[in-house]
Amino acid sequence: MPVERNREEPAWMKVVERYIMRRAFVLFMSALAWTLAIVWTTQVLTRIDLVTDSGQSALTFFQVATLILPSIIPIVVPFALVVAVAQTLSTMNADSELAVISAAGGSRWIVARPILLLALGAAVFSFAVDNGVDPYARQRNRHLVAGANADLLSLVIQEG
């Protein structure tokens, strides 16, 4: 008669998964913030001519600069995720936490499950921004630039 094994994992494994998820998520958010700041700055500097050439206010420039973010987020999210996962697993390996999990009888899924859930969450976030927010931001950006060009033309072409 075969012995049935209990497939439910012990409670401490749930704690380890939450620990890995929290650690990777914090690193993901910080890597995302820094990479977004760097890429956003380079993209904003290419659009500074909107203010200097057309005489628009700083508020218009900041609106255009803010509307650039939704087009950058889907590009930056995968890089931030790779940095967060690599840093998390490297630190856990250096601190021998992965060896302890393995020695305690934990499967590889204990480490992989939080990483995969984080990747799934990042993919859903990226998809939502790319298909929900970005089209509106691009349309609003086109209207702002068209308004700035119209203001420039009305400034240059005056009566008399």
PDB file of C-alpha atoms in Angstrom:
ATOM      1  CA  MET A   1       0.000   0.000   0.000  1.00  0.00           C
ATOM      2  CA  PRO A   2       1.640   3.295  -1.110  1.00  0.00           C
ATOM      3  CA  VAL A   3       2.109   6.018   1.430  1.00  0.00           C
ATOM      4  CA  GLU A   4       0.416   9.285   0.540  1.00  0.00           C
ATOM      5  CA  ARG A   5       2.556  12.326   1.015  1.00  0.00           C
ATOM      6  CA  ASN A   6       1.244  15.660   2.070  1.00  0.00           C
ATOM      7  CA  ARG A   7       1.943  18.034  -0.834  1.00  0.00           C
ATOM      8  CA  GLU A   8       1.235  21.129   1.217  1.00  0.00           C
ATOM      9  CA  GLU A   9       4.354  23.069   1.996  1.00  0.00           C
ATOM     10  CA  PRO A  10       5.206  24.019   5.546  1.00  0.00           C
ATOM     11  CA  ALA A  11       4.267  27.507   6.708  1.00  0.00           C
ATOM     12  CA  TRP A  12       7.875  28.678   6.872  1.00  0.00           C
ATOM     13  CA  MET A  13       8.166  28.252   3.135  1.00  0.00           C
ATOM     14  CA  LYS A  14       5.438  30.809   2.652  1.00  0.00           C
ATOM     15  CA  VAL A  15       7.483  33.149   4.840  1.00  0.00           C
ATOM     16  CA  VAL A  16      10.571  32.558   2.701  1.00  0.00           C
ATOM     17  CA  GLU A  17       8.589  33.249  -0.472  1.00  0.00           C
ATOM     18  CA  ARG A  18       7.267  36.519   0.979  1.00  0.00           C
ATOM     19  CA  TYR A  19      10.797  37.445   2.020  1.00  0.00           C
ATOM     20  CA  ILE A  20      12.146  36.825  -1.480  1.00  0.00           C
ATOM     21  CA  MET A  21       9.206  38.655  -3.067  1.00  0.00           C
ATOM     22  CA  ARG A  22       9.594  41.689  -0.806  1.00  0.00           C
ATOM     23  CA  ARG A  23      13.334  41.852  -1.366  1.00  0.00           C
ATOM     24  CA  ALA A  24      13.037  41.534  -5.150  1.00  0.00           C
ATOM     25  CA  PHE A  25      10.117  43.988  -5.291  1.00  0.00           C
ATOM     26  CA  VAL A  26      11.985  46.685  -3.359  1.00  0.00           C
ATOM     27  CA  LEU A  27      15.007  46.284  -5.624  1.00  0.00           C
ATOM     28  CA  PHE A  28      12.735  46.295  -8.693  1.00  0.00           C
ATOM     29  CA  MET A  29      11.064  49.546  -7.667  1.00  0.00           C
ATOM     30  CA  SER A  30      14.360  51.270  -6.907  1.00  0.00           C
ATOM     31  CA  ALA A  31      15.952  50.057 -10.149  1.00  0.00           C
ATOM     32  CA  LEU A  32      12.842  51.149 -12.038  1.00  0.00           C
ATOM     33  CA  ALA A  33      12.914  54.598 -10.469  1.00  0.00           C
ATOM     34  CA  TRP A  34      16.589  55.178 -11.250  1.00  0.00           C
ATOM     35  CA  THR A  35      16.485  53.855 -14.800  1.00  0.00           C
ATOM     36  CA  LEU A  36      13.303  55.821 -15.492  1.00  0.00           C
ATOM     37  CA  ALA A  37      14.971  58.962 -14.166  1.00  0.00           C
ATOM     38  CA  ILE A  38      18.005  58.488 -16.397  1.00  0.00           C
ATOM     39  CA  VAL A  39      16.086  57.634 -19.572  1.00  0.00           C
ATOM     40  CA  TRP A  40      13.449  60.298 -18.898  1.00  0.00           C
ATOM     41  CA  THR A  41      16.141  62.958 -18.469  1.00  0.00           C
ATOM     42  CA  THR A  42      17.749  62.085 -21.795  1.00  0.00           C
ATOM     43  CA  GLN A  43      14.369  62.137 -23.548  1.00  0.00           C
ATOM     44  CA  VAL A  44      13.328  65.425 -21.946  1.00  0.00           C
ATOM     45  CA  LEU A  45      16.553  67.147 -22.974  1.00  0.00           C
ATOM     46  CA  THR A  46      15.788  66.385 -26.619  1.00  0.00           C
ATOM     47  CA  ARG A  47      12.487  68.237 -26.288  1.00  0.00           C
ATOM     48  CA  ILE A  48      13.823  71.373 -24.599  1.00  0.00           C
ATOM     49  CA  ASP A  49      13.658  73.147 -27.954  1.00  0.00           C
ATOM     50  CA  LEU A  50       9.871  73.302 -27.523  1.00  0.00           C
ATOM     51  CA  VAL A  51      10.369  75.932 -24.846  1.00  0.00           C
ATOM     52  CA  THR A  52      13.287  77.764 -26.416  1.00  0.00           C
ATOM     53  CA  ASP A  53      12.063  77.875 -30.026  1.00  0.00           C
ATOM     54  CA  SER A  54       8.362  78.472 -29.604  1.00  0.00           C
ATOM     55  CA  GLY A  55       8.393  80.588 -26.468  1.00  0.00           C
ATOM     56  CA  GLN A  56       6.168  78.222 -24.501  1.00  0.00           C
ATOM     57  CA  SER A  57       5.903  78.349 -20.749  1.00  0.00           C
ATOM     58  CA  ALA A  58       7.687  76.014 -18.402  1.00  0.00           C
ATOM     59  CA  LEU A  59       4.308  74.456 -17.567  1.00  0.00           C
ATOM     60  CA  THR A  60       3.911  73.307 -21.179  1.00  0.00           C
ATOM     61  CA  PHE A  61       7.415  71.869 -21.099  1.00  0.00           C
ATOM     62  CA  PHE A  62       6.680  69.936 -17.893  1.00  0.00           C
ATOM     63  CA  GLN A  63       3.422  68.649 -19.355  1.00  0.00           C
ATOM     64  CA  VAL A  64       5.262  67.354 -22.423  1.00  0.00           C
ATOM     65  CA  ALA A  65       7.980  65.922 -20.196  1.00  0.00           C
ATOM     66  CA  THR A  66       5.426  64.097 -18.064  1.00  0.00           C
ATOM     67  CA  LEU A  67       3.623  62.719 -21.100  1.00  0.00           C
ATOM     68  CA  ILE A  68       6.874  61.071 -22.231  1.00  0.00           C
ATOM     69  CA  LEU A  69       6.901  58.701 -19.234  1.00  0.00           C
ATOM     70  CA  PRO A  70       4.240  56.218 -20.460  1.00  0.00           C
ATOM     71  CA  SER A  71       6.218  55.536 -23.623  1.00  0.00           C
ATOM     72  CA  ILE A  72       9.408  54.910 -21.627  1.00  0.00           C
ATOM     73  CA  ILE A  73       7.998  52.634 -18.914  1.00  0.00           C
ATOM     74  CA  PRO A  74       7.464  49.498 -21.075  1.00  0.00           C
ATOM     75  CA  ILE A  75      11.030  49.777 -22.340  1.00  0.00           C
ATOM     76  CA  VAL A  76      12.606  50.203 -18.900  1.00  0.00           C
ATOM     77  CA  VAL A  77      10.573  47.645 -16.902  1.00  0.00           C
ATOM     78  CA  PRO A  78      12.382  44.532 -18.231  1.00  0.00           C
ATOM     79  CA  PHE A  79      15.790  46.009 -17.465  1.00  0.00           C
ATOM     80  CA  ALA A  80      14.732  46.942 -13.942  1.00  0.00           C
ATOM     81  CA  LEU A  81      13.345  43.435 -13.449  1.00  0.00           C
ATOM     82  CA  VAL A  82      16.581  41.784 -14.574  1.00  0.00           C
ATOM     83  CA  VAL A  83      18.617  44.026 -12.283  1.00  0.00           C
ATOM     84  CA  ALA A  84      16.333  43.297  -9.321  1.00  0.00           C
ATOM     85  CA  VAL A  85      16.283  39.534  -9.835  1.00  0.00           C
ATOM     86  CA  ALA A  86      20.022  39.300 -10.424  1.00  0.00           C
ATOM     87  CA  GLN A  87      20.806  41.427  -7.383  1.00  0.00           C
ATOM     88  CA  THR A  88      18.369  39.537  -5.153  1.00  0.00           C
ATOM     89  CA  LEU A  89      19.616  36.087  -6.114  1.00  0.00           C
ATOM     90  CA  SER A  90      23.256  37.159  -6.033  1.00  0.00           C
ATOM     91  CA  THR A  91      22.891  38.610  -2.546  1.00  0.00           C
ATOM     92  CA  MET A  92      20.997  35.562  -1.316  1.00  0.00           C
ATOM     93  CA  ASN A  93      23.716  33.319  -2.741  1.00  0.00           C
ATOM     94  CA  ALA A  94      26.488  35.388  -1.173  1.00  0.00           C
ATOM     95  CA  ASP A  95      24.713  35.288   2.205  1.00  0.00           C
ATOM     96  CA  SER A  96      24.236  31.489   1.836  1.00  0.00           C
ATOM     97  CA  GLU A  97      20.470  31.887   2.087  1.00  0.00           C
ATOM     98  CA  LEU A  98      19.901  29.767  -1.004  1.00  0.00           C
ATOM     99  CA  ALA A  99      22.018  26.985   0.495  1.00  0.00           C
ATOM    100  CA  VAL A 100      20.031  27.139   3.737  1.00  0.00           C
ATOM    101  CA  ILE A 101      16.725  26.908   1.862  1.00  0.00           C
ATOM    102  CA  SER A 102      18.007  23.904  -0.069  1.00  0.00           C
ATOM    103  CA  ALA A 103      19.433  22.230   3.039  1.00  0.00           C
ATOM    104  CA  ALA A 104      16.141  22.728   4.874  1.00  0.00           C
ATOM    105  CA  GLY A 105      14.396  20.704   2.186  1.00  0.00           C
ATOM    106  CA  GLY A 106      12.964  23.571   0.187  1.00  0.00           C
ATOM    107  CA  SER A 107      12.428  23.054  -3.497  1.00  0.00           C
ATOM    108  CA  ARG A 108      13.667  25.361  -6.216  1.00  0.00           C
ATOM    109  CA  TRP A 109      10.101  26.563  -6.668  1.00  0.00           C
ATOM    110  CA  ILE A 110      10.313  28.370  -3.341  1.00  0.00           C
ATOM    111  CA  VAL A 111      12.841  30.697  -4.939  1.00  0.00           C
ATOM    112  CA  ALA A 112      11.377  30.644  -8.452  1.00  0.00           C
ATOM    113  CA  ARG A 113       7.715  31.281  -7.548  1.00  0.00           C
ATOM    114  CA  PRO A 114       8.193  34.838  -6.138  1.00  0.00           C
ATOM    115  CA  ILE A 115      10.478  35.751  -9.035  1.00  0.00           C
ATOM    116  CA  LEU A 116       7.948  34.480 -11.570  1.00  0.00           C
ATOM    117  CA  LEU A 117       5.103  36.304  -9.799  1.00  0.00           C
ATOM    118  CA  LEU A 118       7.126  39.518  -9.852  1.00  0.00           C
ATOM    119  CA  ALA A 119       7.847  39.030 -13.557  1.00  0.00           C
ATOM    120  CA  LEU A 120       4.152  38.408 -14.229  1.00  0.00           C
ATOM    121  CA  GLY A 121       3.208  41.537 -12.295  1.00  0.00           C
ATOM    122  CA  ALA A 122       5.786  43.583 -14.199  1.00  0.00           C
ATOM    123  CA  ALA A 123       4.470  42.233 -17.510  1.00  0.00           C
ATOM    124  CA  VAL A 124       0.871  43.099 -16.609  1.00  0.00           C
ATOM    125  CA  PHE A 125       1.943  46.581 -15.464  1.00  0.00           C
ATOM    126  CA  SER A 126       3.918  47.145 -18.651  1.00  0.00           C
ATOM    127  CA  PHE A 127       1.013  45.882 -20.781  1.00  0.00           C
ATOM    128  CA  ALA A 128      -1.459  48.161 -18.992  1.00  0.00           C
ATOM    129  CA  VAL A 129       0.740  51.224 -19.412  1.00  0.00           C
ATOM    130  CA  ASP A 130       1.549  50.445 -23.037  1.00  0.00           C
ATOM    131  CA  ASN A 131      -2.053  49.797 -24.071  1.00  0.00           C
ATOM    132  CA  GLY A 132      -3.997  51.995 -21.675  1.00  0.00           C
ATOM    133  CA  VAL A 133      -2.032  55.076 -20.702  1.00  0.00           C
ATOM    134  CA  ASP A 134       0.425  55.506 -23.581  1.00  0.00           C
ATOM    135  CA  PRO A 135      -2.124  56.105 -26.393  1.00  0.00           C
ATOM    136  CA  TYR A 136      -3.801  58.860 -24.382  1.00  0.00           C
ATOM    137  CA  ALA A 137      -0.425  60.406 -23.496  1.00  0.00           C
ATOM    138  CA  ARG A 138       0.726  60.379 -27.129  1.00  0.00           C
ATOM    139  CA  GLN A 139      -2.514  62.019 -28.272  1.00  0.00           C
ATOM    140  CA  ARG A 140      -2.272  64.683 -25.558  1.00  0.00           C
ATOM    141  CA  ASN A 141       1.399  65.250 -26.450  1.00  0.00           C
ATOM    142  CA  ARG A 142       0.518  65.775 -30.127  1.00  0.00           C
ATOM    143  CA  HIS A 143      -2.096  68.360 -29.133  1.00  0.00           C
ATOM    144  CA  LEU A 144       0.382  70.211 -26.930  1.00  0.00           C
ATOM    145  CA  VAL A 145       3.043  70.291 -29.653  1.00  0.00           C
ATOM    146  CA  ALA A 146       0.500  71.355 -32.279  1.00  0.00           C
ATOM    147  CA  GLY A 147      -0.693  74.137 -29.976  1.00  0.00           C
ATOM    148  CA  ALA A 148       2.896  75.248 -29.413  1.00  0.00           C
ATOM    149  CA  ASN A 149       3.536  75.341 -33.173  1.00  0.00           C
ATOM    150  CA  ALA A 150       0.309  77.294 -33.730  1.00  0.00           C
ATOM    151  CA  ASP A 151       1.336  79.779 -31.059  1.00  0.00           C
ATOM    152  CA  LEU A 152       4.723  80.177 -32.751  1.00  0.00           C
ATOM    153  CA  LEU A 153       3.101  80.826 -36.125  1.00  0.00           C
ATOM    154  CA  SER A 154       0.678  83.353 -34.675  1.00  0.00           C
ATOM    155  CA  LEU A 155       3.588  85.093 -32.954  1.00  0.00           C
ATOM    156  CA  VAL A 156       5.676  85.279 -36.152  1.00  0.00           C
ATOM    157  CA  ILE A 157       2.839  86.177 -38.508  1.00  0.00           C
ATOM    158  CA  GLN A 158       1.282  89.347 -37.161  1.00  0.00           C
ATOM    159  CA  GLU A 159      -0.700  92.038 -38.885  1.00  0.00           C
ATOM    160  CA  GLY A 160       1.340  94.837 -40.328  1.00  0.00           C
TER     161      GLY A 160
END
